[in-house]
């Protein structure tokens, strides 16, 4: 049975979604996840291949994620029904010493999986085979770069989260002193929308991004700041200093659990020369603090959305990128047999 959320998601299902960090799925036991409202169990079969299947035993709906993995199979904790990596029930202990020869219809739905860039990805298309690769998380293992993941649970939906991750005006209030402080400066901005992305370029080479600047950009080199949204659920924020010898990249891919709950996998990548040695200790607690501030404000907005809905927004030019992101996601969610929103370029200013 397909979840209501997955059924209502239109073309948003036809993508790969991060379901776990690779290190979270080991050979010791299964892992339960929820993606687009569907309960999924992840486990490693023979050859350490990751398997994703519906997290329910066909017998009495007990969760297989509470069971055991053995001999390349997964067993139900309730009555021991056993399933192979193709979702087929191969043993029913109550049917005899060796179990019964199972009927072919005793098979659970499985989902295509891939491991890439330290993540386990699950394809959520309904009746469709993967026709694209998962999003390539930048600099996950690039020479000269340091990188680490953070996994964060938010009480808000994907559209609002990707907007938050690319939103500059909120930083001077939510992250005051930590990431940026109010300067009352005009920020000339260019927004470019394609049929699958929204790119924002900020013409502010002398911008300051808080006290981490002493680590990221100690010489005060001109900075190029860009934010980019990739359909349906990923953002990439780049800070490049000077001649690109130093850079700091924040990439977040969002996995919807329900309409108002999302798991976010954030890859922090940095290229700082010898300062990489310091950054590996300093950056994790700093970035966790900044993300926690977003967790809190997204929960505040989420409570408002659950009461008022999202139809009473009032936008300004600073929200241009939000409007374009919403247009792309709404088009995909509708599943309509129409062309996506047309590409366009807009230039506008806002103040921070």
C-alpha positions as MATLAB code, in Angstrom:
seq = 'XXXXXXXXXXXXXXXXXXXXXXXXXXXXXXXXXXXXXXXXXXXXXXXXXXXXXXXXXXXXXXXXXXXXXXXXXXXXXXXXXXXXXXXXXXXXXXXXXXXXXXXXXXXXXXXXXXXXXXXXXXXXXXXXXXXXXXXXXXXXXXXXXXXXXXXXXXXXXXXXXXXXXXXXXXXXXXXXXXXXXXXXXXXXXXXXXXXXXXXXXXXXXXXXXXXXXXXXXXXXXXXXXXXXXXXXXXXXXXXXXXXXXXXXXXXXXXXXXXXXXXXXXXXXXXXXXXXXXXXXXXXXXXXXXXXXXXXXXXXXXXXXXXXXXXXXXXXXXXXXXXXXXXXXXXXXXXXXXXXXXXXXXXXXXXXX';
ca = [
       0.000    0.000    0.000;
       1.462    3.348   -1.063;
       1.354    6.081    1.577;
      -0.965    9.047    1.094;
       2.002   11.413    1.095;
       3.819    9.457   -1.596;
       0.651    9.244   -3.691;
       0.109   13.010   -3.414;
       3.697   13.935   -4.257;
       3.446   13.702   -8.039;
       6.855   13.931   -9.727;
       8.532   14.613   -6.399;
       8.664   10.844   -5.931;
      10.820   10.380   -9.017;
      14.074   11.202   -7.256;
      16.558    9.588   -4.908;
      16.190   10.459   -1.213;
      18.842   10.022    1.464;
      17.608    7.437    3.949;
      20.665    7.012    6.172;
      24.357    7.615    6.549;
      26.227    4.598    5.194;
      27.820    4.059    8.597;
      24.380    3.733   10.197;
      23.542    0.601    8.201;
      25.802   -2.226    9.346;
      25.622   -6.002    9.391;
      24.541   -6.156   13.033;
      20.891   -5.411   12.469;
      18.245   -3.561   10.472;
      17.510    0.173   10.591;
      14.029    1.695   10.358;
      13.346    4.904    8.444;
      10.340    6.880    7.174;
      10.500    8.503    3.716;
       7.508   10.279    2.164;
       5.298    8.766    4.839;
       6.399    5.181    4.151;
       8.052    3.021    6.773;
      11.172    1.430    5.273;
      13.666   -1.015    6.708;
      17.315   -0.884    5.624;
      19.718   -3.773    6.079;
      22.833   -5.293    4.536;
      22.495   -8.561    2.669;
      25.235  -10.770    1.254;
      28.186   -8.764   -0.035;
      27.188   -5.841    2.211;
      24.647   -4.677   -0.345;
      22.062   -2.365    1.226;
      18.468   -3.545    0.874;
      15.433   -1.284    1.374;
      11.973   -2.799    1.748;
       8.623   -2.057    3.344;
       9.002   -2.185    7.123;
       6.262   -4.669    7.891;
       5.925   -8.396    8.137;
       3.200   -9.745    5.851;
       1.919  -11.937    8.668;
       0.757   -9.461   11.367;
       2.424   -6.138   10.427;
       5.175   -6.334   13.034;
       8.115   -4.071   12.168;
      10.991   -5.911   10.532;
      13.311   -3.110   11.678;
      12.989   -4.638   15.174;
      14.045   -8.057   13.873;
      17.339   -9.712   13.016;
      19.599  -10.048    9.985;
      21.159  -13.461    9.354;
      22.378  -15.543    6.421;
      21.691  -12.696    3.978;
      18.051  -12.479    5.119;
      15.905  -10.533    7.580;
      13.634  -12.151   10.150;
      10.492  -10.874   11.834;
      10.763  -10.541   15.640;
       7.152  -11.763   16.177;
       6.821  -15.187   14.506;
      10.111  -15.509   12.672;
       8.927  -15.110    9.089;
      12.061  -14.692    7.009;
      12.591  -12.602    3.863;
      15.388  -12.553    1.310;
      16.911   -9.447   -0.285;
      14.238   -9.463   -2.992;
      11.461   -9.146   -0.402;
      10.304  -12.758   -0.872;
       9.181  -14.667    2.217;
      11.322  -17.813    2.196;
      10.583  -19.360    5.571;
       7.570  -19.603    7.920;
       8.663  -21.500   11.054;
       5.117  -22.466   12.119;
       4.697  -24.390    8.855;
       7.185  -27.087    9.773;
      10.799  -27.798   10.599;
      12.019  -26.256    7.367;
       9.118  -23.874    6.867;
       6.697  -24.131    3.992;
       7.403  -23.526    0.351;
       6.026  -19.950    0.310;
       3.514  -18.664   -2.190;
       4.953  -16.272   -4.737;
       2.560  -13.514   -3.622;
       4.182  -13.469   -0.209;
       6.564  -10.735   -1.237;
       7.256   -7.292    0.229;
       7.812   -4.170   -1.841;
      11.479   -3.311   -2.216;
      13.022    0.000   -3.234;
      16.062    0.591   -5.463;
      19.060    1.669   -3.387;
      22.478    3.174   -4.011;
      25.383    4.074   -1.763;
      27.150    7.250   -2.783;
      29.097    9.981   -1.007;
      28.632    8.366    2.396;
      24.825    8.168    2.128;
      22.282    5.423    1.451;
      19.852    6.656   -1.204;
      16.385    5.209   -1.866;
      14.395    5.695   -5.098;
      10.786    6.575   -4.286;
       9.222    6.554   -7.768;
       5.911    4.695   -7.949;
       6.184    2.035  -10.640;
       9.173    3.769  -12.218;
      12.799    2.753  -12.487;
      15.574    5.216  -11.632;
      16.329    7.456  -14.608;
      18.855    9.728  -12.915;
      21.673    9.530  -10.396;
      21.442   10.760   -6.805;
      22.645   14.295   -6.165;
      26.453   14.353   -6.004;
      27.395   15.746   -2.591;
      30.289   18.139   -3.367;
      33.793   17.482   -2.077;
      32.789   14.534    0.090;
      36.184   12.960   -0.535;
      38.021   15.514   -2.697;
      41.802   15.857   -2.237;
      42.675   18.876   -0.133;
      39.200   19.114    1.363;
      37.885   18.238    4.795;
      34.270   17.107    5.138;
      31.790   15.746    7.660;
      28.060   15.072    7.875;
      25.460   16.308   10.318;
      22.011   14.739   10.506;
      19.223   16.918   11.882;
      15.485   16.443   12.471;
      13.311   19.482   11.703;
       9.642   20.023   12.531;
       8.803   21.641    9.197;
       8.354   20.710    5.546;
      10.935   20.488    2.754;
       9.929   23.661    0.887;
      10.249   25.850    3.968;
      13.556   24.266    4.923;
      15.303   24.728    1.580;
      14.116   28.329    1.590;
      15.556   28.792    5.084;
      18.920   27.315    4.115;
      19.243   29.846    1.261;
      17.715   32.815    3.051;
      20.174   35.608    3.916;
      17.896   38.168    5.660;
      17.081   35.795    8.540;
      20.751   35.289    9.424;
      21.133   38.702   11.082;
      18.307   37.827   13.493;
      18.389   34.058   14.030;
      22.195   33.719   13.885;
      23.149   37.165   15.193;
      26.810   37.200   16.193;
      27.294   33.562   15.220;
      27.036   33.786   11.474;
      26.297   37.365   10.526;
      25.286   40.599   12.271;
      22.999   43.335   11.075;
      24.897   45.975    9.070;
      22.048   47.859    7.339;
      23.739   47.369    3.986;
      22.178   46.951    0.577;
      22.828   43.598   -1.085;
      22.569   43.536   -4.920;
      21.415   40.043   -5.909;
      20.819   38.035   -9.085;
      18.342   35.152   -9.113;
      18.398   32.642  -11.978;
      15.762   29.937  -12.359;
      15.958   26.944  -14.692;
      13.495   24.078  -14.969;
      15.315   22.232  -12.167;
      17.250   24.792  -10.092;
      17.376   28.269   -8.572;
      20.752   30.027   -8.320;
      21.272   33.157   -6.215;
      24.472   35.219   -6.561;
      25.192   37.951   -4.038;
      27.266   40.943   -5.129;
      28.786   41.528   -1.728;
      32.520   40.680   -1.898;
      33.257   42.347    1.456;
      30.507   40.569    3.397;
      31.387   39.260    6.846;
      30.067   35.880    7.965;
      30.793   36.104   11.667;
      33.733   35.193   13.844;
      34.554   32.126   11.737;
      35.954   34.538    9.181;
      39.243   34.494   11.123;
      39.517   30.817   10.237;
      37.877   30.772    6.819;
      39.241   34.021    5.394;
      42.019   35.390    7.636;
      43.422   37.687    4.916;
      40.071   39.301    4.228;
      40.061   38.292    0.546;
      37.062   39.172   -1.639;
      34.304   36.596   -1.191;
      31.946   35.101   -3.749;
      28.750   33.860   -2.123;
      26.246   31.782   -4.078;
      23.235   29.722   -2.980;
      21.703   27.093   -5.255;
      18.595   24.956   -4.979;
      18.453   21.676   -6.900;
      15.151   19.907   -7.450;
      13.523   18.561   -5.474;
      15.138   18.921   -2.053;
      18.805   19.961   -2.000;
      20.631   23.231   -1.370;
      24.263   24.145   -1.836;
      25.737   27.261   -0.231;
      29.238   28.266   -1.417;
      31.655   30.779    0.066;
      34.738   31.114   -2.107;
      37.578   33.373   -1.004;
      39.994   35.116   -3.341;
      41.311   32.926   -6.141;
      39.378   29.819   -4.946;
      42.320   28.565   -2.895;
      40.020   28.624    0.131;
      36.337   27.687    0.213;
      33.534   26.669    2.555;
      30.511   24.732    1.255;
      27.295   23.734    3.042;
      25.178   21.137    1.212;
      21.870   19.975    2.651;
      19.603   17.288    1.225;
      16.144   17.009    2.794;
      14.198   13.784    3.251;
      10.489   14.290    3.986;
       9.144   12.113    6.792;
       5.707   13.694    6.872;
       4.180   16.987    5.783;
       5.645   18.760    8.808;
       8.719   16.659    9.651;
      11.973   16.326    7.716;
      15.366   14.666    8.169;
      18.210   16.776    6.790;
      21.633   15.414    5.865;
      24.128   18.296    5.779;
      27.624   17.903    4.358;
      30.096   20.542    5.528;
      33.059   20.765    3.137;
      36.047   23.063    3.533;
      39.336   23.756    1.776;
      41.518   25.912    4.018;
      45.046   24.661    3.463;
      46.894   23.959    6.704;
      43.940   25.376    8.631;
      42.037   22.182    7.742;
      43.743   20.661   10.790;
      42.142   23.257   13.059;
      38.812   23.304   11.221;
      38.184   19.603   11.789;
      37.901   20.323   15.536;
      36.427   23.834   15.484;
      33.800   23.648   12.758;
      31.610   20.704   13.956;
      30.458   22.331   17.235;
      30.097   25.705   15.509;
      27.982   24.402   12.630;
      25.890   22.313   15.033;
      25.108   25.474   17.025;
      24.066   27.385   13.881;
      21.887   24.535   12.618;
      20.259   24.182   16.029;
      19.242   27.835   15.780;
      17.527   27.004   12.482;
      15.874   23.963   14.081;
      14.343   26.247   16.680;
      13.072   28.940   14.300;
      11.729   26.328   11.870;
       9.785   24.772   14.742;
       8.354   28.205   15.545;
       7.303   28.702   11.914;
       6.022   25.129   11.765;
       3.617   25.721   14.632;
       2.269   28.746   12.782;
       1.898   26.814    9.548;
      -0.002   23.998   11.210;
      -2.486   26.552   12.496;
      -2.712   29.070    9.650;
      -1.504   27.074    6.629;
       0.871   28.436    3.999;
      -1.613   30.441    1.964;
      -1.263   33.677    3.898;
       2.351   34.544    3.088;
       3.252   38.154    2.251;
       6.394   38.393    0.110;
       8.892   41.165   -0.631;
      11.705   41.314   -3.231;
      13.968   39.561   -0.696;
      11.667   36.527   -1.047;
      12.157   36.196   -4.818;
      14.153   32.981   -4.484;
      11.437   31.542   -2.239;
       8.776   32.215   -4.868;
      10.820   30.460   -7.576;
      11.541   27.434   -5.380;
       7.880   27.116   -4.524;
       6.931   27.330   -8.216;
       9.244   24.446   -9.161;
       8.187   22.197   -6.291;
       4.482   22.918   -6.746;
       4.728   22.093  -10.445;
       6.428   18.766   -9.705;
       4.024   17.927   -6.892;
       0.995   18.557   -9.103;
       2.134   15.849  -11.512;
       0.445   17.837  -14.271;
       1.337   17.055  -17.872;
       2.504   20.614  -18.463;
       5.824   22.326  -19.027;
       7.766   23.400  -15.913;
       8.035   27.081  -15.014;
      10.018   28.985  -17.624;
      13.677   29.890  -17.044;
      14.209   33.486  -15.994;
      16.733   35.917  -14.511;
      15.867   38.640  -12.034;
      17.980   41.266  -10.347;
      16.914   42.829   -7.094;
      18.227   44.391   -3.887;
      17.501   43.793   -0.232;
      18.991   45.021    3.038;
      20.610   43.171    5.914;
];
